[in-house]
Amino acid sequence: LNFNLEDVFTIASLFSLQLNIKQVANKHQDIIRRKYKQLVYKDDYGNTISKDFDNEILYFHKNVINNDENIIKSISLYVRPCVFRNLYISTKKTAPNVDEEIIKANINKRTDIIIETITNFMVSDIINNLKFDEFEKNNVDQESLDHYEYEKFCETELKKAGWEANVTKKGADQGVDIVATMNKFMIVVQCKKYTNPIGNKAVQEVISGKQYYEANGGIVVSNIPYTKSALQLASISGIKLLHHEQLISLKADNFKIICSP
């Protein structure tokens, strides 16, 4: 194989872009995996339904990948000039008499499309290599747990994170499933294992439970996302909304900062 310097530079620029995209994806891999678990499911026929997760990755691409400074720099300084130059050379060979400005305008549009196609492929390939199946095997199958088992699972996760956590006695819990303390900092926890997004009611229950127990903070923990209204109510009332996989990293010091007025 014979490569000239321009070919080498093109290959190097694409490799650099791929590396930058991979670094950003790896930085957010825990969130991406959690979104996968929340949004991908099997229908009654055994088909894997991933439409919502695919939309999440499109959002990630548009708002995270495309806004990363290193990726922007890699595209503008290296990838784009390489693609533009190669298109320009091939166009001049096939249409040498076309007006220069028309050629450049056309090439600019084609360059944008090619770069978008390249980055789409790279993002898709990197996301697929996050090994979701392996991630699933290494975790408890929360979908098979009933509500009480789910509460015990959340209690165990909090204990792993260093909390003294206890599931409350049913009938006298005031809407609180778990009470946990760390360094004299108390939180009340509402556990919701549902199939539909969690709404305002869960947040309201934690607000009441926090007052009843005179706790420092309150959280709702679930296996699925929350509604927009629940997120808004939680934001103004200092309630934290979590996926159960976030419990393992929940610390009192971080929680105090989040819940401070």
Short mmCIF file of C-alpha atoms in Angstrom, two decimals:
data_model
loop_
_atom_site.label_atom_id
_atom_site.label_comp_id
_atom_site.label_asym_id
_atom_site.label_seq_id
_atom_site.Cartn_x
_atom_site.Cartn_y
_atom_site.Cartn_z
CA LEU A 1 0.00 0.00 0.00
CA ASN A 2 1.24 3.45 -0.92
CA PHE A 3 0.17 6.42 1.19
CA ASN A 4 1.06 10.04 0.55
CA LEU A 5 1.33 12.61 3.33
CA GLU A 6 -2.22 13.85 2.75
CA ASP A 7 -3.60 10.32 3.22
CA VAL A 8 -1.63 9.90 6.42
CA PHE A 9 -2.85 13.26 7.71
CA THR A 10 -6.46 12.35 6.92
CA ILE A 11 -6.21 9.00 8.71
CA ALA A 12 -4.52 10.66 11.71
CA SER A 13 -7.22 13.36 11.92
CA LEU A 14 -10.02 10.77 11.87
CA PHE A 15 -8.26 8.68 14.50
CA SER A 16 -7.90 11.76 16.70
CA LEU A 17 -11.60 12.57 16.30
CA GLN A 18 -12.59 9.02 17.19
CA LEU A 19 -10.37 9.12 20.28
CA ASN A 20 -11.93 12.39 21.45
CA ILE A 21 -15.46 11.03 20.98
CA LYS A 22 -14.53 7.86 22.86
CA GLN A 23 -13.14 9.90 25.78
CA VAL A 24 -16.38 11.87 26.06
CA ALA A 25 -18.51 8.71 25.85
CA ASN A 26 -16.39 6.97 28.49
CA LYS A 27 -16.70 10.00 30.76
CA HIS A 28 -20.49 9.63 30.70
CA GLN A 29 -20.68 5.83 30.39
CA ASP A 30 -22.41 5.30 33.76
CA ILE A 31 -25.19 7.70 32.77
CA ILE A 32 -25.50 6.12 29.31
CA ARG A 33 -25.73 2.63 30.80
CA ARG A 34 -28.36 3.82 33.29
CA LYS A 35 -30.37 5.38 30.46
CA TYR A 36 -30.10 2.08 28.59
CA LYS A 37 -31.57 0.20 31.55
CA GLN A 38 -34.34 2.77 31.95
CA LEU A 39 -35.36 3.09 28.32
CA VAL A 40 -34.73 -0.25 26.57
CA TYR A 41 -37.22 -3.08 27.10
CA LYS A 42 -38.67 -6.17 25.42
CA ASP A 43 -42.24 -6.19 24.13
CA ASP A 44 -44.69 -9.07 24.50
CA TYR A 45 -43.21 -10.72 21.40
CA GLY A 46 -39.64 -10.67 22.69
CA ASN A 47 -38.52 -7.80 20.44
CA THR A 48 -36.07 -5.32 21.92
CA ILE A 49 -37.58 -1.81 21.83
CA SER A 50 -34.90 0.89 21.92
CA LYS A 51 -36.58 3.92 20.31
CA ASP A 52 -36.41 6.06 23.47
CA PHE A 53 -32.78 5.12 24.07
CA ASP A 54 -31.92 5.91 20.45
CA ASN A 55 -33.46 9.36 20.95
CA GLU A 56 -31.41 9.76 24.12
CA ILE A 57 -28.22 9.02 22.19
CA LEU A 58 -29.23 11.59 19.55
CA TYR A 59 -29.62 14.11 22.37
CA PHE A 60 -26.24 13.09 23.80
CA HIS A 61 -24.64 13.49 20.37
CA LYS A 62 -26.18 16.90 19.71
CA ASN A 63 -25.77 18.44 23.16
CA VAL A 64 -22.67 16.75 24.57
CA ILE A 65 -20.50 15.39 21.74
CA ASN A 66 -21.06 18.37 19.44
CA ASN A 67 -20.33 20.86 22.23
CA ASP A 68 -17.10 19.29 23.44
CA GLU A 69 -14.19 21.71 22.89
CA ASN A 70 -11.68 19.04 21.87
CA ILE A 71 -14.09 17.55 19.34
CA ILE A 72 -14.93 20.97 17.90
CA LYS A 73 -11.21 21.71 17.58
CA SER A 74 -10.46 18.32 16.02
CA ILE A 75 -13.16 18.80 13.37
CA SER A 76 -12.44 22.44 12.53
CA LEU A 77 -8.63 22.21 12.45
CA TYR A 78 -8.04 18.73 11.07
CA VAL A 79 -11.00 16.68 9.84
CA ARG A 80 -12.84 19.38 7.92
CA PRO A 81 -9.77 20.64 5.99
CA CYS A 82 -8.90 17.05 5.02
CA VAL A 83 -12.38 16.22 3.77
CA PHE A 84 -12.69 19.55 1.97
CA ARG A 85 -9.31 19.16 0.26
CA ASN A 86 -10.06 15.62 -0.94
CA LEU A 87 -13.44 16.65 -2.31
CA TYR A 88 -11.96 19.70 -3.98
CA ILE A 89 -9.25 17.71 -5.74
CA SER A 90 -11.69 15.07 -7.02
CA THR A 91 -14.21 17.72 -8.13
CA LYS A 92 -11.61 19.72 -10.07
CA LYS A 93 -10.58 16.57 -11.90
CA THR A 94 -14.12 15.72 -12.99
CA ALA A 95 -15.41 19.30 -13.51
CA PRO A 96 -12.39 21.53 -14.23
CA ASN A 97 -14.42 24.28 -15.94
CA VAL A 98 -17.01 24.87 -13.21
CA ASP A 99 -16.89 28.24 -11.45
CA GLU A 100 -14.60 28.17 -8.40
CA GLU A 101 -17.17 29.71 -6.03
CA ILE A 102 -19.83 27.21 -7.07
CA ILE A 103 -17.41 24.34 -6.47
CA LYS A 104 -16.50 25.59 -2.98
CA ALA A 105 -20.14 26.18 -2.00
CA ASN A 106 -21.08 22.69 -3.13
CA ILE A 107 -18.09 21.13 -1.39
CA ASN A 108 -18.88 22.93 1.86
CA LYS A 109 -22.33 21.32 1.95
CA ARG A 110 -20.95 17.89 1.08
CA THR A 111 -18.23 18.29 3.70
CA ASP A 112 -20.86 18.96 6.41
CA ILE A 113 -22.80 15.84 5.39
CA ILE A 114 -19.68 13.65 5.34
CA ILE A 115 -18.50 14.86 8.76
CA GLU A 116 -21.97 14.31 10.24
CA THR A 117 -22.02 10.78 8.78
CA ILE A 118 -18.55 10.04 10.15
CA THR A 119 -19.36 11.28 13.66
CA ASN A 120 -22.71 9.44 13.66
CA PHE A 121 -20.92 6.20 12.83
CA MET A 122 -18.22 6.79 15.45
CA VAL A 123 -20.73 7.65 18.20
CA SER A 124 -22.89 4.63 17.34
CA ASP A 125 -19.88 2.29 17.29
CA ILE A 126 -18.49 3.59 20.58
CA ILE A 127 -21.89 3.44 22.33
CA ASN A 128 -22.43 -0.14 21.13
CA ASN A 129 -19.05 -1.11 22.58
CA LEU A 130 -20.03 -0.11 26.12
CA LYS A 131 -21.00 -3.79 26.62
CA PHE A 132 -24.54 -3.35 27.94
CA ASP A 133 -25.14 -7.12 28.09
CA GLU A 134 -22.14 -7.60 30.36
CA PHE A 135 -23.30 -4.67 32.48
CA GLU A 136 -26.73 -6.31 32.89
CA LYS A 137 -25.24 -9.65 33.98
CA ASN A 138 -23.23 -8.02 36.75
CA ASN A 139 -26.28 -6.38 38.33
CA VAL A 140 -29.22 -7.64 40.37
CA ASP A 141 -32.31 -8.16 38.21
CA GLN A 142 -34.40 -5.37 39.75
CA GLU A 143 -37.25 -6.02 37.34
CA SER A 144 -37.98 -9.34 39.07
CA LEU A 145 -38.25 -7.77 42.54
CA ASP A 146 -41.59 -7.01 44.17
CA HIS A 147 -42.04 -3.68 45.96
CA TYR A 148 -40.80 -4.91 49.35
CA GLU A 149 -37.80 -6.65 47.79
CA TYR A 150 -37.04 -3.44 45.91
CA GLU A 151 -37.07 -1.50 49.19
CA LYS A 152 -34.63 -4.00 50.70
CA PHE A 153 -32.44 -3.74 47.61
CA CYS A 154 -32.32 0.07 47.98
CA GLU A 155 -31.57 -0.32 51.69
CA THR A 156 -28.62 -2.58 50.83
CA GLU A 157 -27.30 -0.12 48.23
CA LEU A 158 -27.41 2.70 50.79
CA LYS A 159 -25.54 0.56 53.31
CA LYS A 160 -22.87 -0.14 50.70
CA ALA A 161 -22.50 3.63 50.30
CA GLY A 162 -21.90 4.01 54.05
CA TRP A 163 -25.38 4.90 55.31
CA GLU A 164 -27.08 3.39 58.34
CA ALA A 165 -30.30 2.49 56.54
CA ASN A 166 -33.47 0.74 57.67
CA VAL A 167 -36.73 -0.07 55.93
CA THR A 168 -39.62 1.43 57.92
CA LYS A 169 -42.44 -0.52 59.53
CA LYS A 170 -45.44 -0.66 57.26
CA GLY A 171 -48.54 1.18 58.42
CA ALA A 172 -46.58 3.78 60.37
CA ASP A 173 -44.13 5.01 57.76
CA GLN A 174 -45.82 8.31 56.82
CA GLY A 175 -45.02 7.68 53.17
CA VAL A 176 -41.37 6.88 53.89
CA ASP A 177 -39.89 3.52 52.90
CA ILE A 178 -36.35 3.94 54.28
CA VAL A 179 -34.74 6.15 56.90
CA ALA A 180 -30.98 6.53 56.54
CA THR A 181 -28.29 8.47 58.41
CA MET A 182 -24.66 9.30 57.78
CA ASN A 183 -22.61 11.45 60.17
CA LYS A 184 -25.82 12.60 61.93
CA PHE A 185 -27.30 13.66 58.58
CA MET A 186 -30.70 12.01 58.14
CA ILE A 187 -32.58 11.42 54.91
CA VAL A 188 -35.95 9.83 54.19
CA VAL A 189 -36.39 7.69 51.10
CA GLN A 190 -39.43 6.82 49.01
CA CYS A 191 -38.88 3.77 46.76
CA LYS A 192 -40.92 3.52 43.57
CA LYS A 193 -40.61 0.49 41.31
CA TYR A 194 -43.03 1.26 38.50
CA THR A 195 -43.44 0.81 34.78
CA ASN A 196 -44.59 4.39 34.12
CA PRO A 197 -42.71 7.64 34.87
CA ILE A 198 -42.89 8.78 38.50
CA GLY A 199 -45.11 11.82 39.12
CA ASN A 200 -45.69 14.49 41.77
CA LYS A 201 -47.30 12.21 44.35
CA ALA A 202 -44.00 10.52 45.25
CA VAL A 203 -42.31 13.89 45.74
CA GLN A 204 -45.19 15.12 47.92
CA GLU A 205 -44.96 11.99 50.06
CA VAL A 206 -41.25 12.56 50.67
CA ILE A 207 -41.86 16.22 51.54
CA SER A 208 -44.41 15.12 54.18
CA GLY A 209 -42.17 12.32 55.43
CA LYS A 210 -39.21 14.68 55.73
CA GLN A 211 -41.26 16.97 57.97
CA TYR A 212 -42.60 14.08 60.05
CA TYR A 213 -39.16 12.58 60.70
CA GLU A 214 -37.51 16.03 60.95
CA ALA A 215 -34.98 14.78 58.43
CA ASN A 216 -32.28 16.85 56.77
CA GLY A 217 -33.15 15.71 53.28
CA GLY A 218 -35.43 13.54 51.21
CA ILE A 219 -35.09 11.46 48.07
CA VAL A 220 -37.24 9.44 45.73
CA VAL A 221 -35.52 6.46 44.16
CA SER A 222 -36.90 4.57 41.19
CA ASN A 223 -36.12 2.20 38.34
CA ILE A 224 -37.54 4.56 35.70
CA PRO A 225 -37.46 8.30 34.83
CA TYR A 226 -39.57 11.06 36.40
CA THR A 227 -42.20 13.32 34.89
CA LYS A 228 -41.41 16.95 34.14
CA SER A 229 -43.77 18.14 36.89
CA ALA A 230 -42.08 15.84 39.43
CA LEU A 231 -38.67 17.23 38.45
CA GLN A 232 -39.96 20.79 38.85
CA LEU A 233 -41.54 20.15 42.26
CA ALA A 234 -38.43 18.33 43.48
CA SER A 235 -36.22 21.19 42.33
CA ILE A 236 -38.07 23.91 44.26
CA SER A 237 -38.58 21.73 47.38
CA GLY A 238 -35.02 20.39 47.70
CA ILE A 239 -35.99 16.76 47.08
CA LYS A 240 -33.51 14.62 45.18
CA LEU A 241 -34.77 12.28 42.44
CA LEU A 242 -32.51 9.29 41.78
CA HIS A 243 -32.23 6.08 39.85
CA HIS A 244 -31.34 3.20 42.18
CA GLU A 245 -27.90 2.86 40.59
CA GLN A 246 -27.01 6.29 41.96
CA LEU A 247 -27.50 5.19 45.59
CA ILE A 248 -24.09 3.55 45.73
CA SER A 249 -22.41 6.95 45.27
CA LEU A 250 -24.75 9.00 47.50
CA LYS A 251 -22.82 10.69 50.31
CA ALA A 252 -24.01 12.99 53.09
CA ASP A 253 -21.59 15.80 52.23
CA ASN A 254 -22.70 15.91 48.60
CA PHE A 255 -26.33 15.70 49.66
CA LYS A 256 -25.97 18.71 51.99
CA ILE A 257 -24.68 20.83 49.15
CA ILE A 258 -27.52 19.80 46.87
CA CYS A 259 -30.19 20.41 49.51
CA SER A 260 -28.87 23.74 50.74
CA PRO A 261 -31.21 26.70 50.10
#
